[in-house]
Tab-separated table of C-alpha atoms in Angstrom:
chain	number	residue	atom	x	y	z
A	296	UNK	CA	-28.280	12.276	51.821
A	297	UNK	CA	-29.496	15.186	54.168
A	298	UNK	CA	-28.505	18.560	53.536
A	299	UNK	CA	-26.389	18.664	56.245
A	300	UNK	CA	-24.095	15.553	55.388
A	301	UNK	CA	-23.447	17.290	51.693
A	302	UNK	CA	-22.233	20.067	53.482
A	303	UNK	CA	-19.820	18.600	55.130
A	304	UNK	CA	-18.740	16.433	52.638
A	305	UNK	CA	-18.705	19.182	50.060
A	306	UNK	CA	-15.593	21.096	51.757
A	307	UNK	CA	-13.586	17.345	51.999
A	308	UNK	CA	-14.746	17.141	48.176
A	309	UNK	CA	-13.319	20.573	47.310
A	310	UNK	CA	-9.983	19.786	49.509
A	311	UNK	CA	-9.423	16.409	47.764
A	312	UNK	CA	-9.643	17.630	44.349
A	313	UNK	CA	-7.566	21.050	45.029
A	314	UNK	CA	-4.457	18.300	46.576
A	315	UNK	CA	-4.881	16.168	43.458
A	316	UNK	CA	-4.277	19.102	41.191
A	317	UNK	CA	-1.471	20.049	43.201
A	318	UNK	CA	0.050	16.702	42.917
A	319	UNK	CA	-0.813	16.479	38.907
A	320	UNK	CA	1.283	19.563	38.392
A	321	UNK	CA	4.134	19.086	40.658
A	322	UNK	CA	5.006	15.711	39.420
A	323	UNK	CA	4.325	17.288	35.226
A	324	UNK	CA	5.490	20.342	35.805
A	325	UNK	CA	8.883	19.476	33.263
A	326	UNK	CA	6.562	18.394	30.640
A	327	UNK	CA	4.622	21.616	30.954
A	328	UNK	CA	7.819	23.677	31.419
A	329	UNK	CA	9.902	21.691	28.242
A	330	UNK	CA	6.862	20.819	25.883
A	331	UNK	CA	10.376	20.965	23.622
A	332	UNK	CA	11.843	18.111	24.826
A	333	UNK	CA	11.714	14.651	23.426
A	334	UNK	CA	10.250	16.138	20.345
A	335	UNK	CA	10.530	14.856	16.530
A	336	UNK	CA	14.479	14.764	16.029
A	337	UNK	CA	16.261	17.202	13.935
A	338	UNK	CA	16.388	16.800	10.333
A	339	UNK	CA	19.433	15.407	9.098
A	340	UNK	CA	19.620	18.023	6.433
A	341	UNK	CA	18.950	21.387	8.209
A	342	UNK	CA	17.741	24.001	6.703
A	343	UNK	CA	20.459	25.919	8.156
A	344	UNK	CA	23.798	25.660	9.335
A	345	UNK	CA	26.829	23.038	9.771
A	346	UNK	CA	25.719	20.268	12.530
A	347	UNK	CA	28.050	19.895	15.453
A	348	UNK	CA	28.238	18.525	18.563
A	349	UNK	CA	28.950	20.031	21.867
A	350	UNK	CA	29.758	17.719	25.234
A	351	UNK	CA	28.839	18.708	28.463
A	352	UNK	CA	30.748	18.712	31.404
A	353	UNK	CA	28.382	16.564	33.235
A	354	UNK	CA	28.729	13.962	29.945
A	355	UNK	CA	26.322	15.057	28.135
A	356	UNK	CA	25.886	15.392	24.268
A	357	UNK	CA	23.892	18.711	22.610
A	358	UNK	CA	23.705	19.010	19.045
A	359	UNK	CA	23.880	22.146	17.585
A	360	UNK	CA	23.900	24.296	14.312
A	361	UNK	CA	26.631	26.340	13.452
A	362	UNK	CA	27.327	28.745	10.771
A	363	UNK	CA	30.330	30.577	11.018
A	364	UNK	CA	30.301	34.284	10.326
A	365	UNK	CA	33.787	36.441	9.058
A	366	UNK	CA	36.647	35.904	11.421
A	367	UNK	CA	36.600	39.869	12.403
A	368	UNK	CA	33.062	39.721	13.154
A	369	UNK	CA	31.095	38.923	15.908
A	370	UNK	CA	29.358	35.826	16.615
A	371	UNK	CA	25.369	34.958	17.941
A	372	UNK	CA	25.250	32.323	20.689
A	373	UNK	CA	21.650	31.574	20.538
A	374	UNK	CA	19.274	29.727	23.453
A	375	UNK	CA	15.775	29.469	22.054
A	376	UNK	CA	12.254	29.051	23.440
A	377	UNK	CA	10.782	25.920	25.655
A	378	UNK	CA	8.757	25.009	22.790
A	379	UNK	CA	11.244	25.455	20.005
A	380	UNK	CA	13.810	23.780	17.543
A	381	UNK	CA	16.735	24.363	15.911
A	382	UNK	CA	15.435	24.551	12.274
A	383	UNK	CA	13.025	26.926	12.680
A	384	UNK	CA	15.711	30.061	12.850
A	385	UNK	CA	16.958	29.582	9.405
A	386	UNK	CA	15.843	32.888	9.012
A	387	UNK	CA	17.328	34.446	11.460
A	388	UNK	CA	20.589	32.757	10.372
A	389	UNK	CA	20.246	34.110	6.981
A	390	UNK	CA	19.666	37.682	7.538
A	391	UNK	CA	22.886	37.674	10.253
A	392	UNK	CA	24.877	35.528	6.973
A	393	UNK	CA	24.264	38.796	4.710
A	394	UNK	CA	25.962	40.793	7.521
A	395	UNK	CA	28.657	38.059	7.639
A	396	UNK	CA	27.859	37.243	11.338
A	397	UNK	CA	28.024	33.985	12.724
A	398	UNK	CA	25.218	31.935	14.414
A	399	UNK	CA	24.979	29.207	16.667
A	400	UNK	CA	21.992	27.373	17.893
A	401	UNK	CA	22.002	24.439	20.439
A	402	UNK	CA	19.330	22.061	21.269
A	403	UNK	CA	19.182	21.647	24.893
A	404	UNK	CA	19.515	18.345	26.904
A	405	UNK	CA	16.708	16.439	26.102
A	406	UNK	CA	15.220	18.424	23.069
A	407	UNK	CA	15.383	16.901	19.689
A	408	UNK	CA	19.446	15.673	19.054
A	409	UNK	CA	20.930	15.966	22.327
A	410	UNK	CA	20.797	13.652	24.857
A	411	UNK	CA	20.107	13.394	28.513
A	412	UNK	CA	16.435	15.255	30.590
A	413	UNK	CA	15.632	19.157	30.526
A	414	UNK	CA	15.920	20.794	33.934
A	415	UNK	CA	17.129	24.517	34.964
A	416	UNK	CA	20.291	23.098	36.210
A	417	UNK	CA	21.215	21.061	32.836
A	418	UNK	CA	20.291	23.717	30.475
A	419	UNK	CA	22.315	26.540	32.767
A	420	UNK	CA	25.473	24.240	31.918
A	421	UNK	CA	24.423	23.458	28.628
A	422	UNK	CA	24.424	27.056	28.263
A	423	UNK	CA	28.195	27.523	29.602
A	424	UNK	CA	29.344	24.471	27.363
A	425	UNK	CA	27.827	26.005	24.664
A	426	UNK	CA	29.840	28.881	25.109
A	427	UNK	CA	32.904	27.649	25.878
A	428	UNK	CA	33.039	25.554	22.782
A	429	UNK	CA	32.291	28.660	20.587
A	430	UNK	CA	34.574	30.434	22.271
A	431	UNK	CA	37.459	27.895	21.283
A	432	UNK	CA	36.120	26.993	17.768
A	433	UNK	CA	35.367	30.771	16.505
A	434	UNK	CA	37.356	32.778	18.156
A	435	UNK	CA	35.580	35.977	17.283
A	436	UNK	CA	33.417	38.055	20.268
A	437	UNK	CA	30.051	36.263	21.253
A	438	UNK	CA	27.074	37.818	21.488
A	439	UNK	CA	25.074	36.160	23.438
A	440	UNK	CA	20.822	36.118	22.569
A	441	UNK	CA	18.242	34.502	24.708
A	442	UNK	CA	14.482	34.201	23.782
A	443	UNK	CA	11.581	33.341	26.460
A	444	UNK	CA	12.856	30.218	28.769
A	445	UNK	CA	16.021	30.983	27.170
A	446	UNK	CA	16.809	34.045	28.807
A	447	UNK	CA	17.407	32.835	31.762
A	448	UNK	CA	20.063	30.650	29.941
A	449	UNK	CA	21.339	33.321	28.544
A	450	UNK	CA	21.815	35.641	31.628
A	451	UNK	CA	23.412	33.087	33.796
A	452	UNK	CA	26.056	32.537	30.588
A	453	UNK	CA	26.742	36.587	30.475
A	454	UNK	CA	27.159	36.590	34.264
A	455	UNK	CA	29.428	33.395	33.941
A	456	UNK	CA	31.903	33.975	30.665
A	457	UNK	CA	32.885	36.976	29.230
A	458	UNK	CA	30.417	37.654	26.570
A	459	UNK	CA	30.181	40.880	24.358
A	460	UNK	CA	26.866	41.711	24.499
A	461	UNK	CA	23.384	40.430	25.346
A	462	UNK	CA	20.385	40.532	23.512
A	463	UNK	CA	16.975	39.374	25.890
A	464	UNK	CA	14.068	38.732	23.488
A	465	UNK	CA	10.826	38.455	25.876
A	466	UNK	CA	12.581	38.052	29.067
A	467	UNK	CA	11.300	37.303	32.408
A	468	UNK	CA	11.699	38.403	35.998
A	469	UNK	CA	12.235	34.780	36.788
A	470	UNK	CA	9.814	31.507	35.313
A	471	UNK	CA	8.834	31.506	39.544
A	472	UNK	CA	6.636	34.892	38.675
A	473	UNK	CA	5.521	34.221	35.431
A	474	UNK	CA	3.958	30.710	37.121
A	475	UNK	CA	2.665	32.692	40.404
A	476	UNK	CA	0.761	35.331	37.418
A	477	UNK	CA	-1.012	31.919	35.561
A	478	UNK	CA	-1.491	29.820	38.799
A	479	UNK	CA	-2.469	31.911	41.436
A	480	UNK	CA	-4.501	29.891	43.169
A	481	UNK	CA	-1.617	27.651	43.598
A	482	UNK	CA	1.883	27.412	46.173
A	483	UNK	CA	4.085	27.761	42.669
A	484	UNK	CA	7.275	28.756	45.062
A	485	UNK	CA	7.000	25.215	46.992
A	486	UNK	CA	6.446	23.246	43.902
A	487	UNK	CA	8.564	24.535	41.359
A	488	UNK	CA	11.418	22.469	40.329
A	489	UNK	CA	13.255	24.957	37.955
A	490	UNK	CA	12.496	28.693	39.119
A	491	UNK	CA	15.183	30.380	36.646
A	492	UNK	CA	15.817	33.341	39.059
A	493	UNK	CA	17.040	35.981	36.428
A	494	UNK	CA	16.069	38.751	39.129
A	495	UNK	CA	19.116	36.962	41.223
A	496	UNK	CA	21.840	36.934	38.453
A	497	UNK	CA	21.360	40.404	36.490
A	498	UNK	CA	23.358	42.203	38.302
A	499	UNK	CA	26.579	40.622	37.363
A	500	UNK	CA	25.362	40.997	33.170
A	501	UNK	CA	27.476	44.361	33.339
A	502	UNK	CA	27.810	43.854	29.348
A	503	UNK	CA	25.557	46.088	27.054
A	504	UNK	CA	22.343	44.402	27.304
A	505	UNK	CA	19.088	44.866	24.492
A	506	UNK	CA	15.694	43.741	25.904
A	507	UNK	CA	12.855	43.085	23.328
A	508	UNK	CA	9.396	42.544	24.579
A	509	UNK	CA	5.945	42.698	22.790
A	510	UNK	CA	3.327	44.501	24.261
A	511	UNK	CA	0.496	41.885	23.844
A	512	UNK	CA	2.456	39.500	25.399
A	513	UNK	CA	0.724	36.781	27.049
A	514	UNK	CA	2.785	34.139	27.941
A	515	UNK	CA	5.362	36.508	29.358
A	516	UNK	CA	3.984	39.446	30.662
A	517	UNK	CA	5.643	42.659	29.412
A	518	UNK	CA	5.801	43.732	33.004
A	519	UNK	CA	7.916	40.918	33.765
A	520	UNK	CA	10.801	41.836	31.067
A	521	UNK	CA	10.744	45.686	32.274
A	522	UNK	CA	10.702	44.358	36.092
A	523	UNK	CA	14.193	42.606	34.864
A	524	UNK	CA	14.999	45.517	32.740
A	525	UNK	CA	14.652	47.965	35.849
A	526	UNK	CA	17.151	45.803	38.068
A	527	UNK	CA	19.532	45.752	35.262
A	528	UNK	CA	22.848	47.725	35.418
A	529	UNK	CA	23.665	49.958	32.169
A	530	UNK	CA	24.147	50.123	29.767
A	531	UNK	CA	20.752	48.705	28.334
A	532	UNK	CA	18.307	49.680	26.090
A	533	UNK	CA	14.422	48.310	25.874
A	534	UNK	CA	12.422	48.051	22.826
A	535	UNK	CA	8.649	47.227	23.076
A	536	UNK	CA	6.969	46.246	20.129
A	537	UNK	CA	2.981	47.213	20.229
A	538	UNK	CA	1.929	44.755	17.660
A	539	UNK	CA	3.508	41.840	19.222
A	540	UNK	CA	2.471	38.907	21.358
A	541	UNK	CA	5.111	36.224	22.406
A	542	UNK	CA	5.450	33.887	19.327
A	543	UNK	CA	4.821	36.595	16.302
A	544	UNK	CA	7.716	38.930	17.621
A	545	UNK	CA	10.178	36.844	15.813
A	546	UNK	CA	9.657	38.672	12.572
A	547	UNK	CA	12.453	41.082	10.028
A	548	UNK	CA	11.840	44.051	12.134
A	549	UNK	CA	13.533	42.342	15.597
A	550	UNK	CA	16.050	40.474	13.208
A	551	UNK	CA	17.050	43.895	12.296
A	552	UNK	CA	17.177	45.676	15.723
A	553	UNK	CA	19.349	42.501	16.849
A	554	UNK	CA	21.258	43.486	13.517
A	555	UNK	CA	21.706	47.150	14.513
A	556	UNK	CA	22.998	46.074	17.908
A	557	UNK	CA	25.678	43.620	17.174
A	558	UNK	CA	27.068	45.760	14.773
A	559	UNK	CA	26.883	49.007	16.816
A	560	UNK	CA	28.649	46.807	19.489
A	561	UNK	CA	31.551	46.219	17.021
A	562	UNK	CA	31.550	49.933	15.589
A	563	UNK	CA	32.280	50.742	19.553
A	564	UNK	CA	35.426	48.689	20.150
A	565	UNK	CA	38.724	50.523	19.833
C-alpha cells in the first residue's frame, strides 16, 4: 500500500472506530450507570433491619429494610449509591438505633429484591413511593439522605413531598457533568439516557439541606457538589472532608455529622 492510500484510509480508520465507541456506550450506558442492578439478591436474613415491601405506582415491587426508630423521633429515608446494596449500611443503621432514629433503605427497581429495569425515571418514582409509604407507616418527620447517584433521588423527593430535612452525601451538579468531566472526547448530552438534572430541581429543596463531599473525590468531583451547593437556597451547610475519596467517606465521623443534623433539626421545631 503506498503512502498515500494509508493516509487516506487512516482518517476513515480513526472515524470508524470513534462511531463504534459511540455506539458501544450509548447502547451500555445503564449497565455502566447501574453496575447495582441485577446483582446477587439480598440475603434473606439481613444484617439489618425488618424486610418490607414497597409497590410502585407504575406496578412495581422494591424491597426495602426498615427499622423503626421512637415514634417522637425522626426518621432516615435513605437512597444509596449505583453500585450499592442494602446490607452494607448496617452500620449506619446501628449508630442512628442508639439515637433511637429510624432508618429505611430501598433497593431500587432492578437492584437486588425489587423488580422491574433501573432508569432515572423509575428510580425518581421509586424514590416518591418510597416516601410515601414511610410517610403512612411511621408517621414521624423524614429526613431524607441521598449518597452519589442517589442524590439526585433524593432531591427530586425533597422538591416533591414534604420532607424535614436533607442530607446530600457526595452530590452532583447533575450525572450529565460528571459524564462530560470522564468522557470528554465524547457528545455525553446527545447520548445520555438518564441525565439526573439536580442543577434543575434544587431550587424547590427549600428544607435545611447538609452537603458532604470528600476532597479526593474522584468519581464525583468535589466541584460538582459545591456547584450544586452554590445554586442551593438556605439554609445549607457544606462539610468537606480532606481525607476522603468517594467510597471511604462512609465512615463514624459522617455517621456522626448526619447524627448532629437530624437531631439539631428536631431540637429546632417548636
Amino acid at each position: 500500500m503506498s503512502a498515500t492510500r494509508y493516509l487516506l484510509i487512516l482518517p476513515l480508520v480513526a472515524v470508524f472506530a470513534y462511531v463504534a465507541l459511540v455506539g458501544l456506550i450509548y447502547l451500555s450506558q445503564r449497565a455502566l450507570l447501574y453496575p447495582g442492578a441485577g446483582a446477587t439478591p439480598v440475603p434473606e436474613h439481613a444484617s439489618w433491619g425488618e424486610t418490607v415491601h414497597i409497590k410502585t405506582p407504575d406496578g412495581e415491587m422494591l424491597q426495602g429494610l426498615y427499622s423503626q426508630g421512637d415514634s417522637d423521633k425522626p426518621c432516615v429515608l435513605l437512597f444509596f449509591g449505583n453500585g450499592d446494596r442494602l446490607d452494607n449500611y448496617a452500620f449506619v443503621a446501628q449508630a442512628l438505633t442508639t439515637r433511637r432514629i429510624g432508618l429505611l433503605a430501598i433497593s431500587y427497581r432492578g437492584y437486588p429484591g425489587s423488580t422491574g429495569s433501573p432508569s432515572e425515571q423509575g428510580l425518581l418514582t421509586d424514590g416518591i413511593a418510597a416516601f410515601d409509604w414511610l410517610s403512612a407507616h411511621g408517621g414521624s418527620e423524614i429526613i431524607v439522605l441521598g449518597r452519589s447517584l442517589g442524590t439526585g433521588v433524593a432531591v427530586n423527593t425533597a422538591a416533591k413531598r414534604p420532607a424535614a430535612g436533607v442530607i446530600l452525601v457526595s452530590p452532583y451538579l447533575s450525572v450529565l457533568s460528571v459524564a462530560q468531566t470522564h468522557y470528554p472526547f465524547l457528545p455525553v448530552e446527545v447520548l445520555l439516557k438518564d441525565p439526573f438534572r439536580s442543577d434543575l430541581n434544587i431550587g424547590k429543596v427549600g428544607q435545611p439541606k447538609l452537603f458532604l463531599h470528600g476532597r479526593l473525590d474522584d468519581s464525583i468531583p468535589l466541584s460538582s457538589g459545591q456547584a450544586l451547593y452554590r445554586i442551593a437556597p438556605e439554609p445549607k451547610r457544606m462539610l468537606i472532608y480532606d481525607g476522603a475519596g468517594h467510597n471511604d467517606i462512609l465512615n463514624d465521623r459522617m455517621v456522626g455529622d448526619v447524627i448532629r443534623f437530624v437531631e439539631a433539626l428536631q431540637g429546632n421545631r417548636p
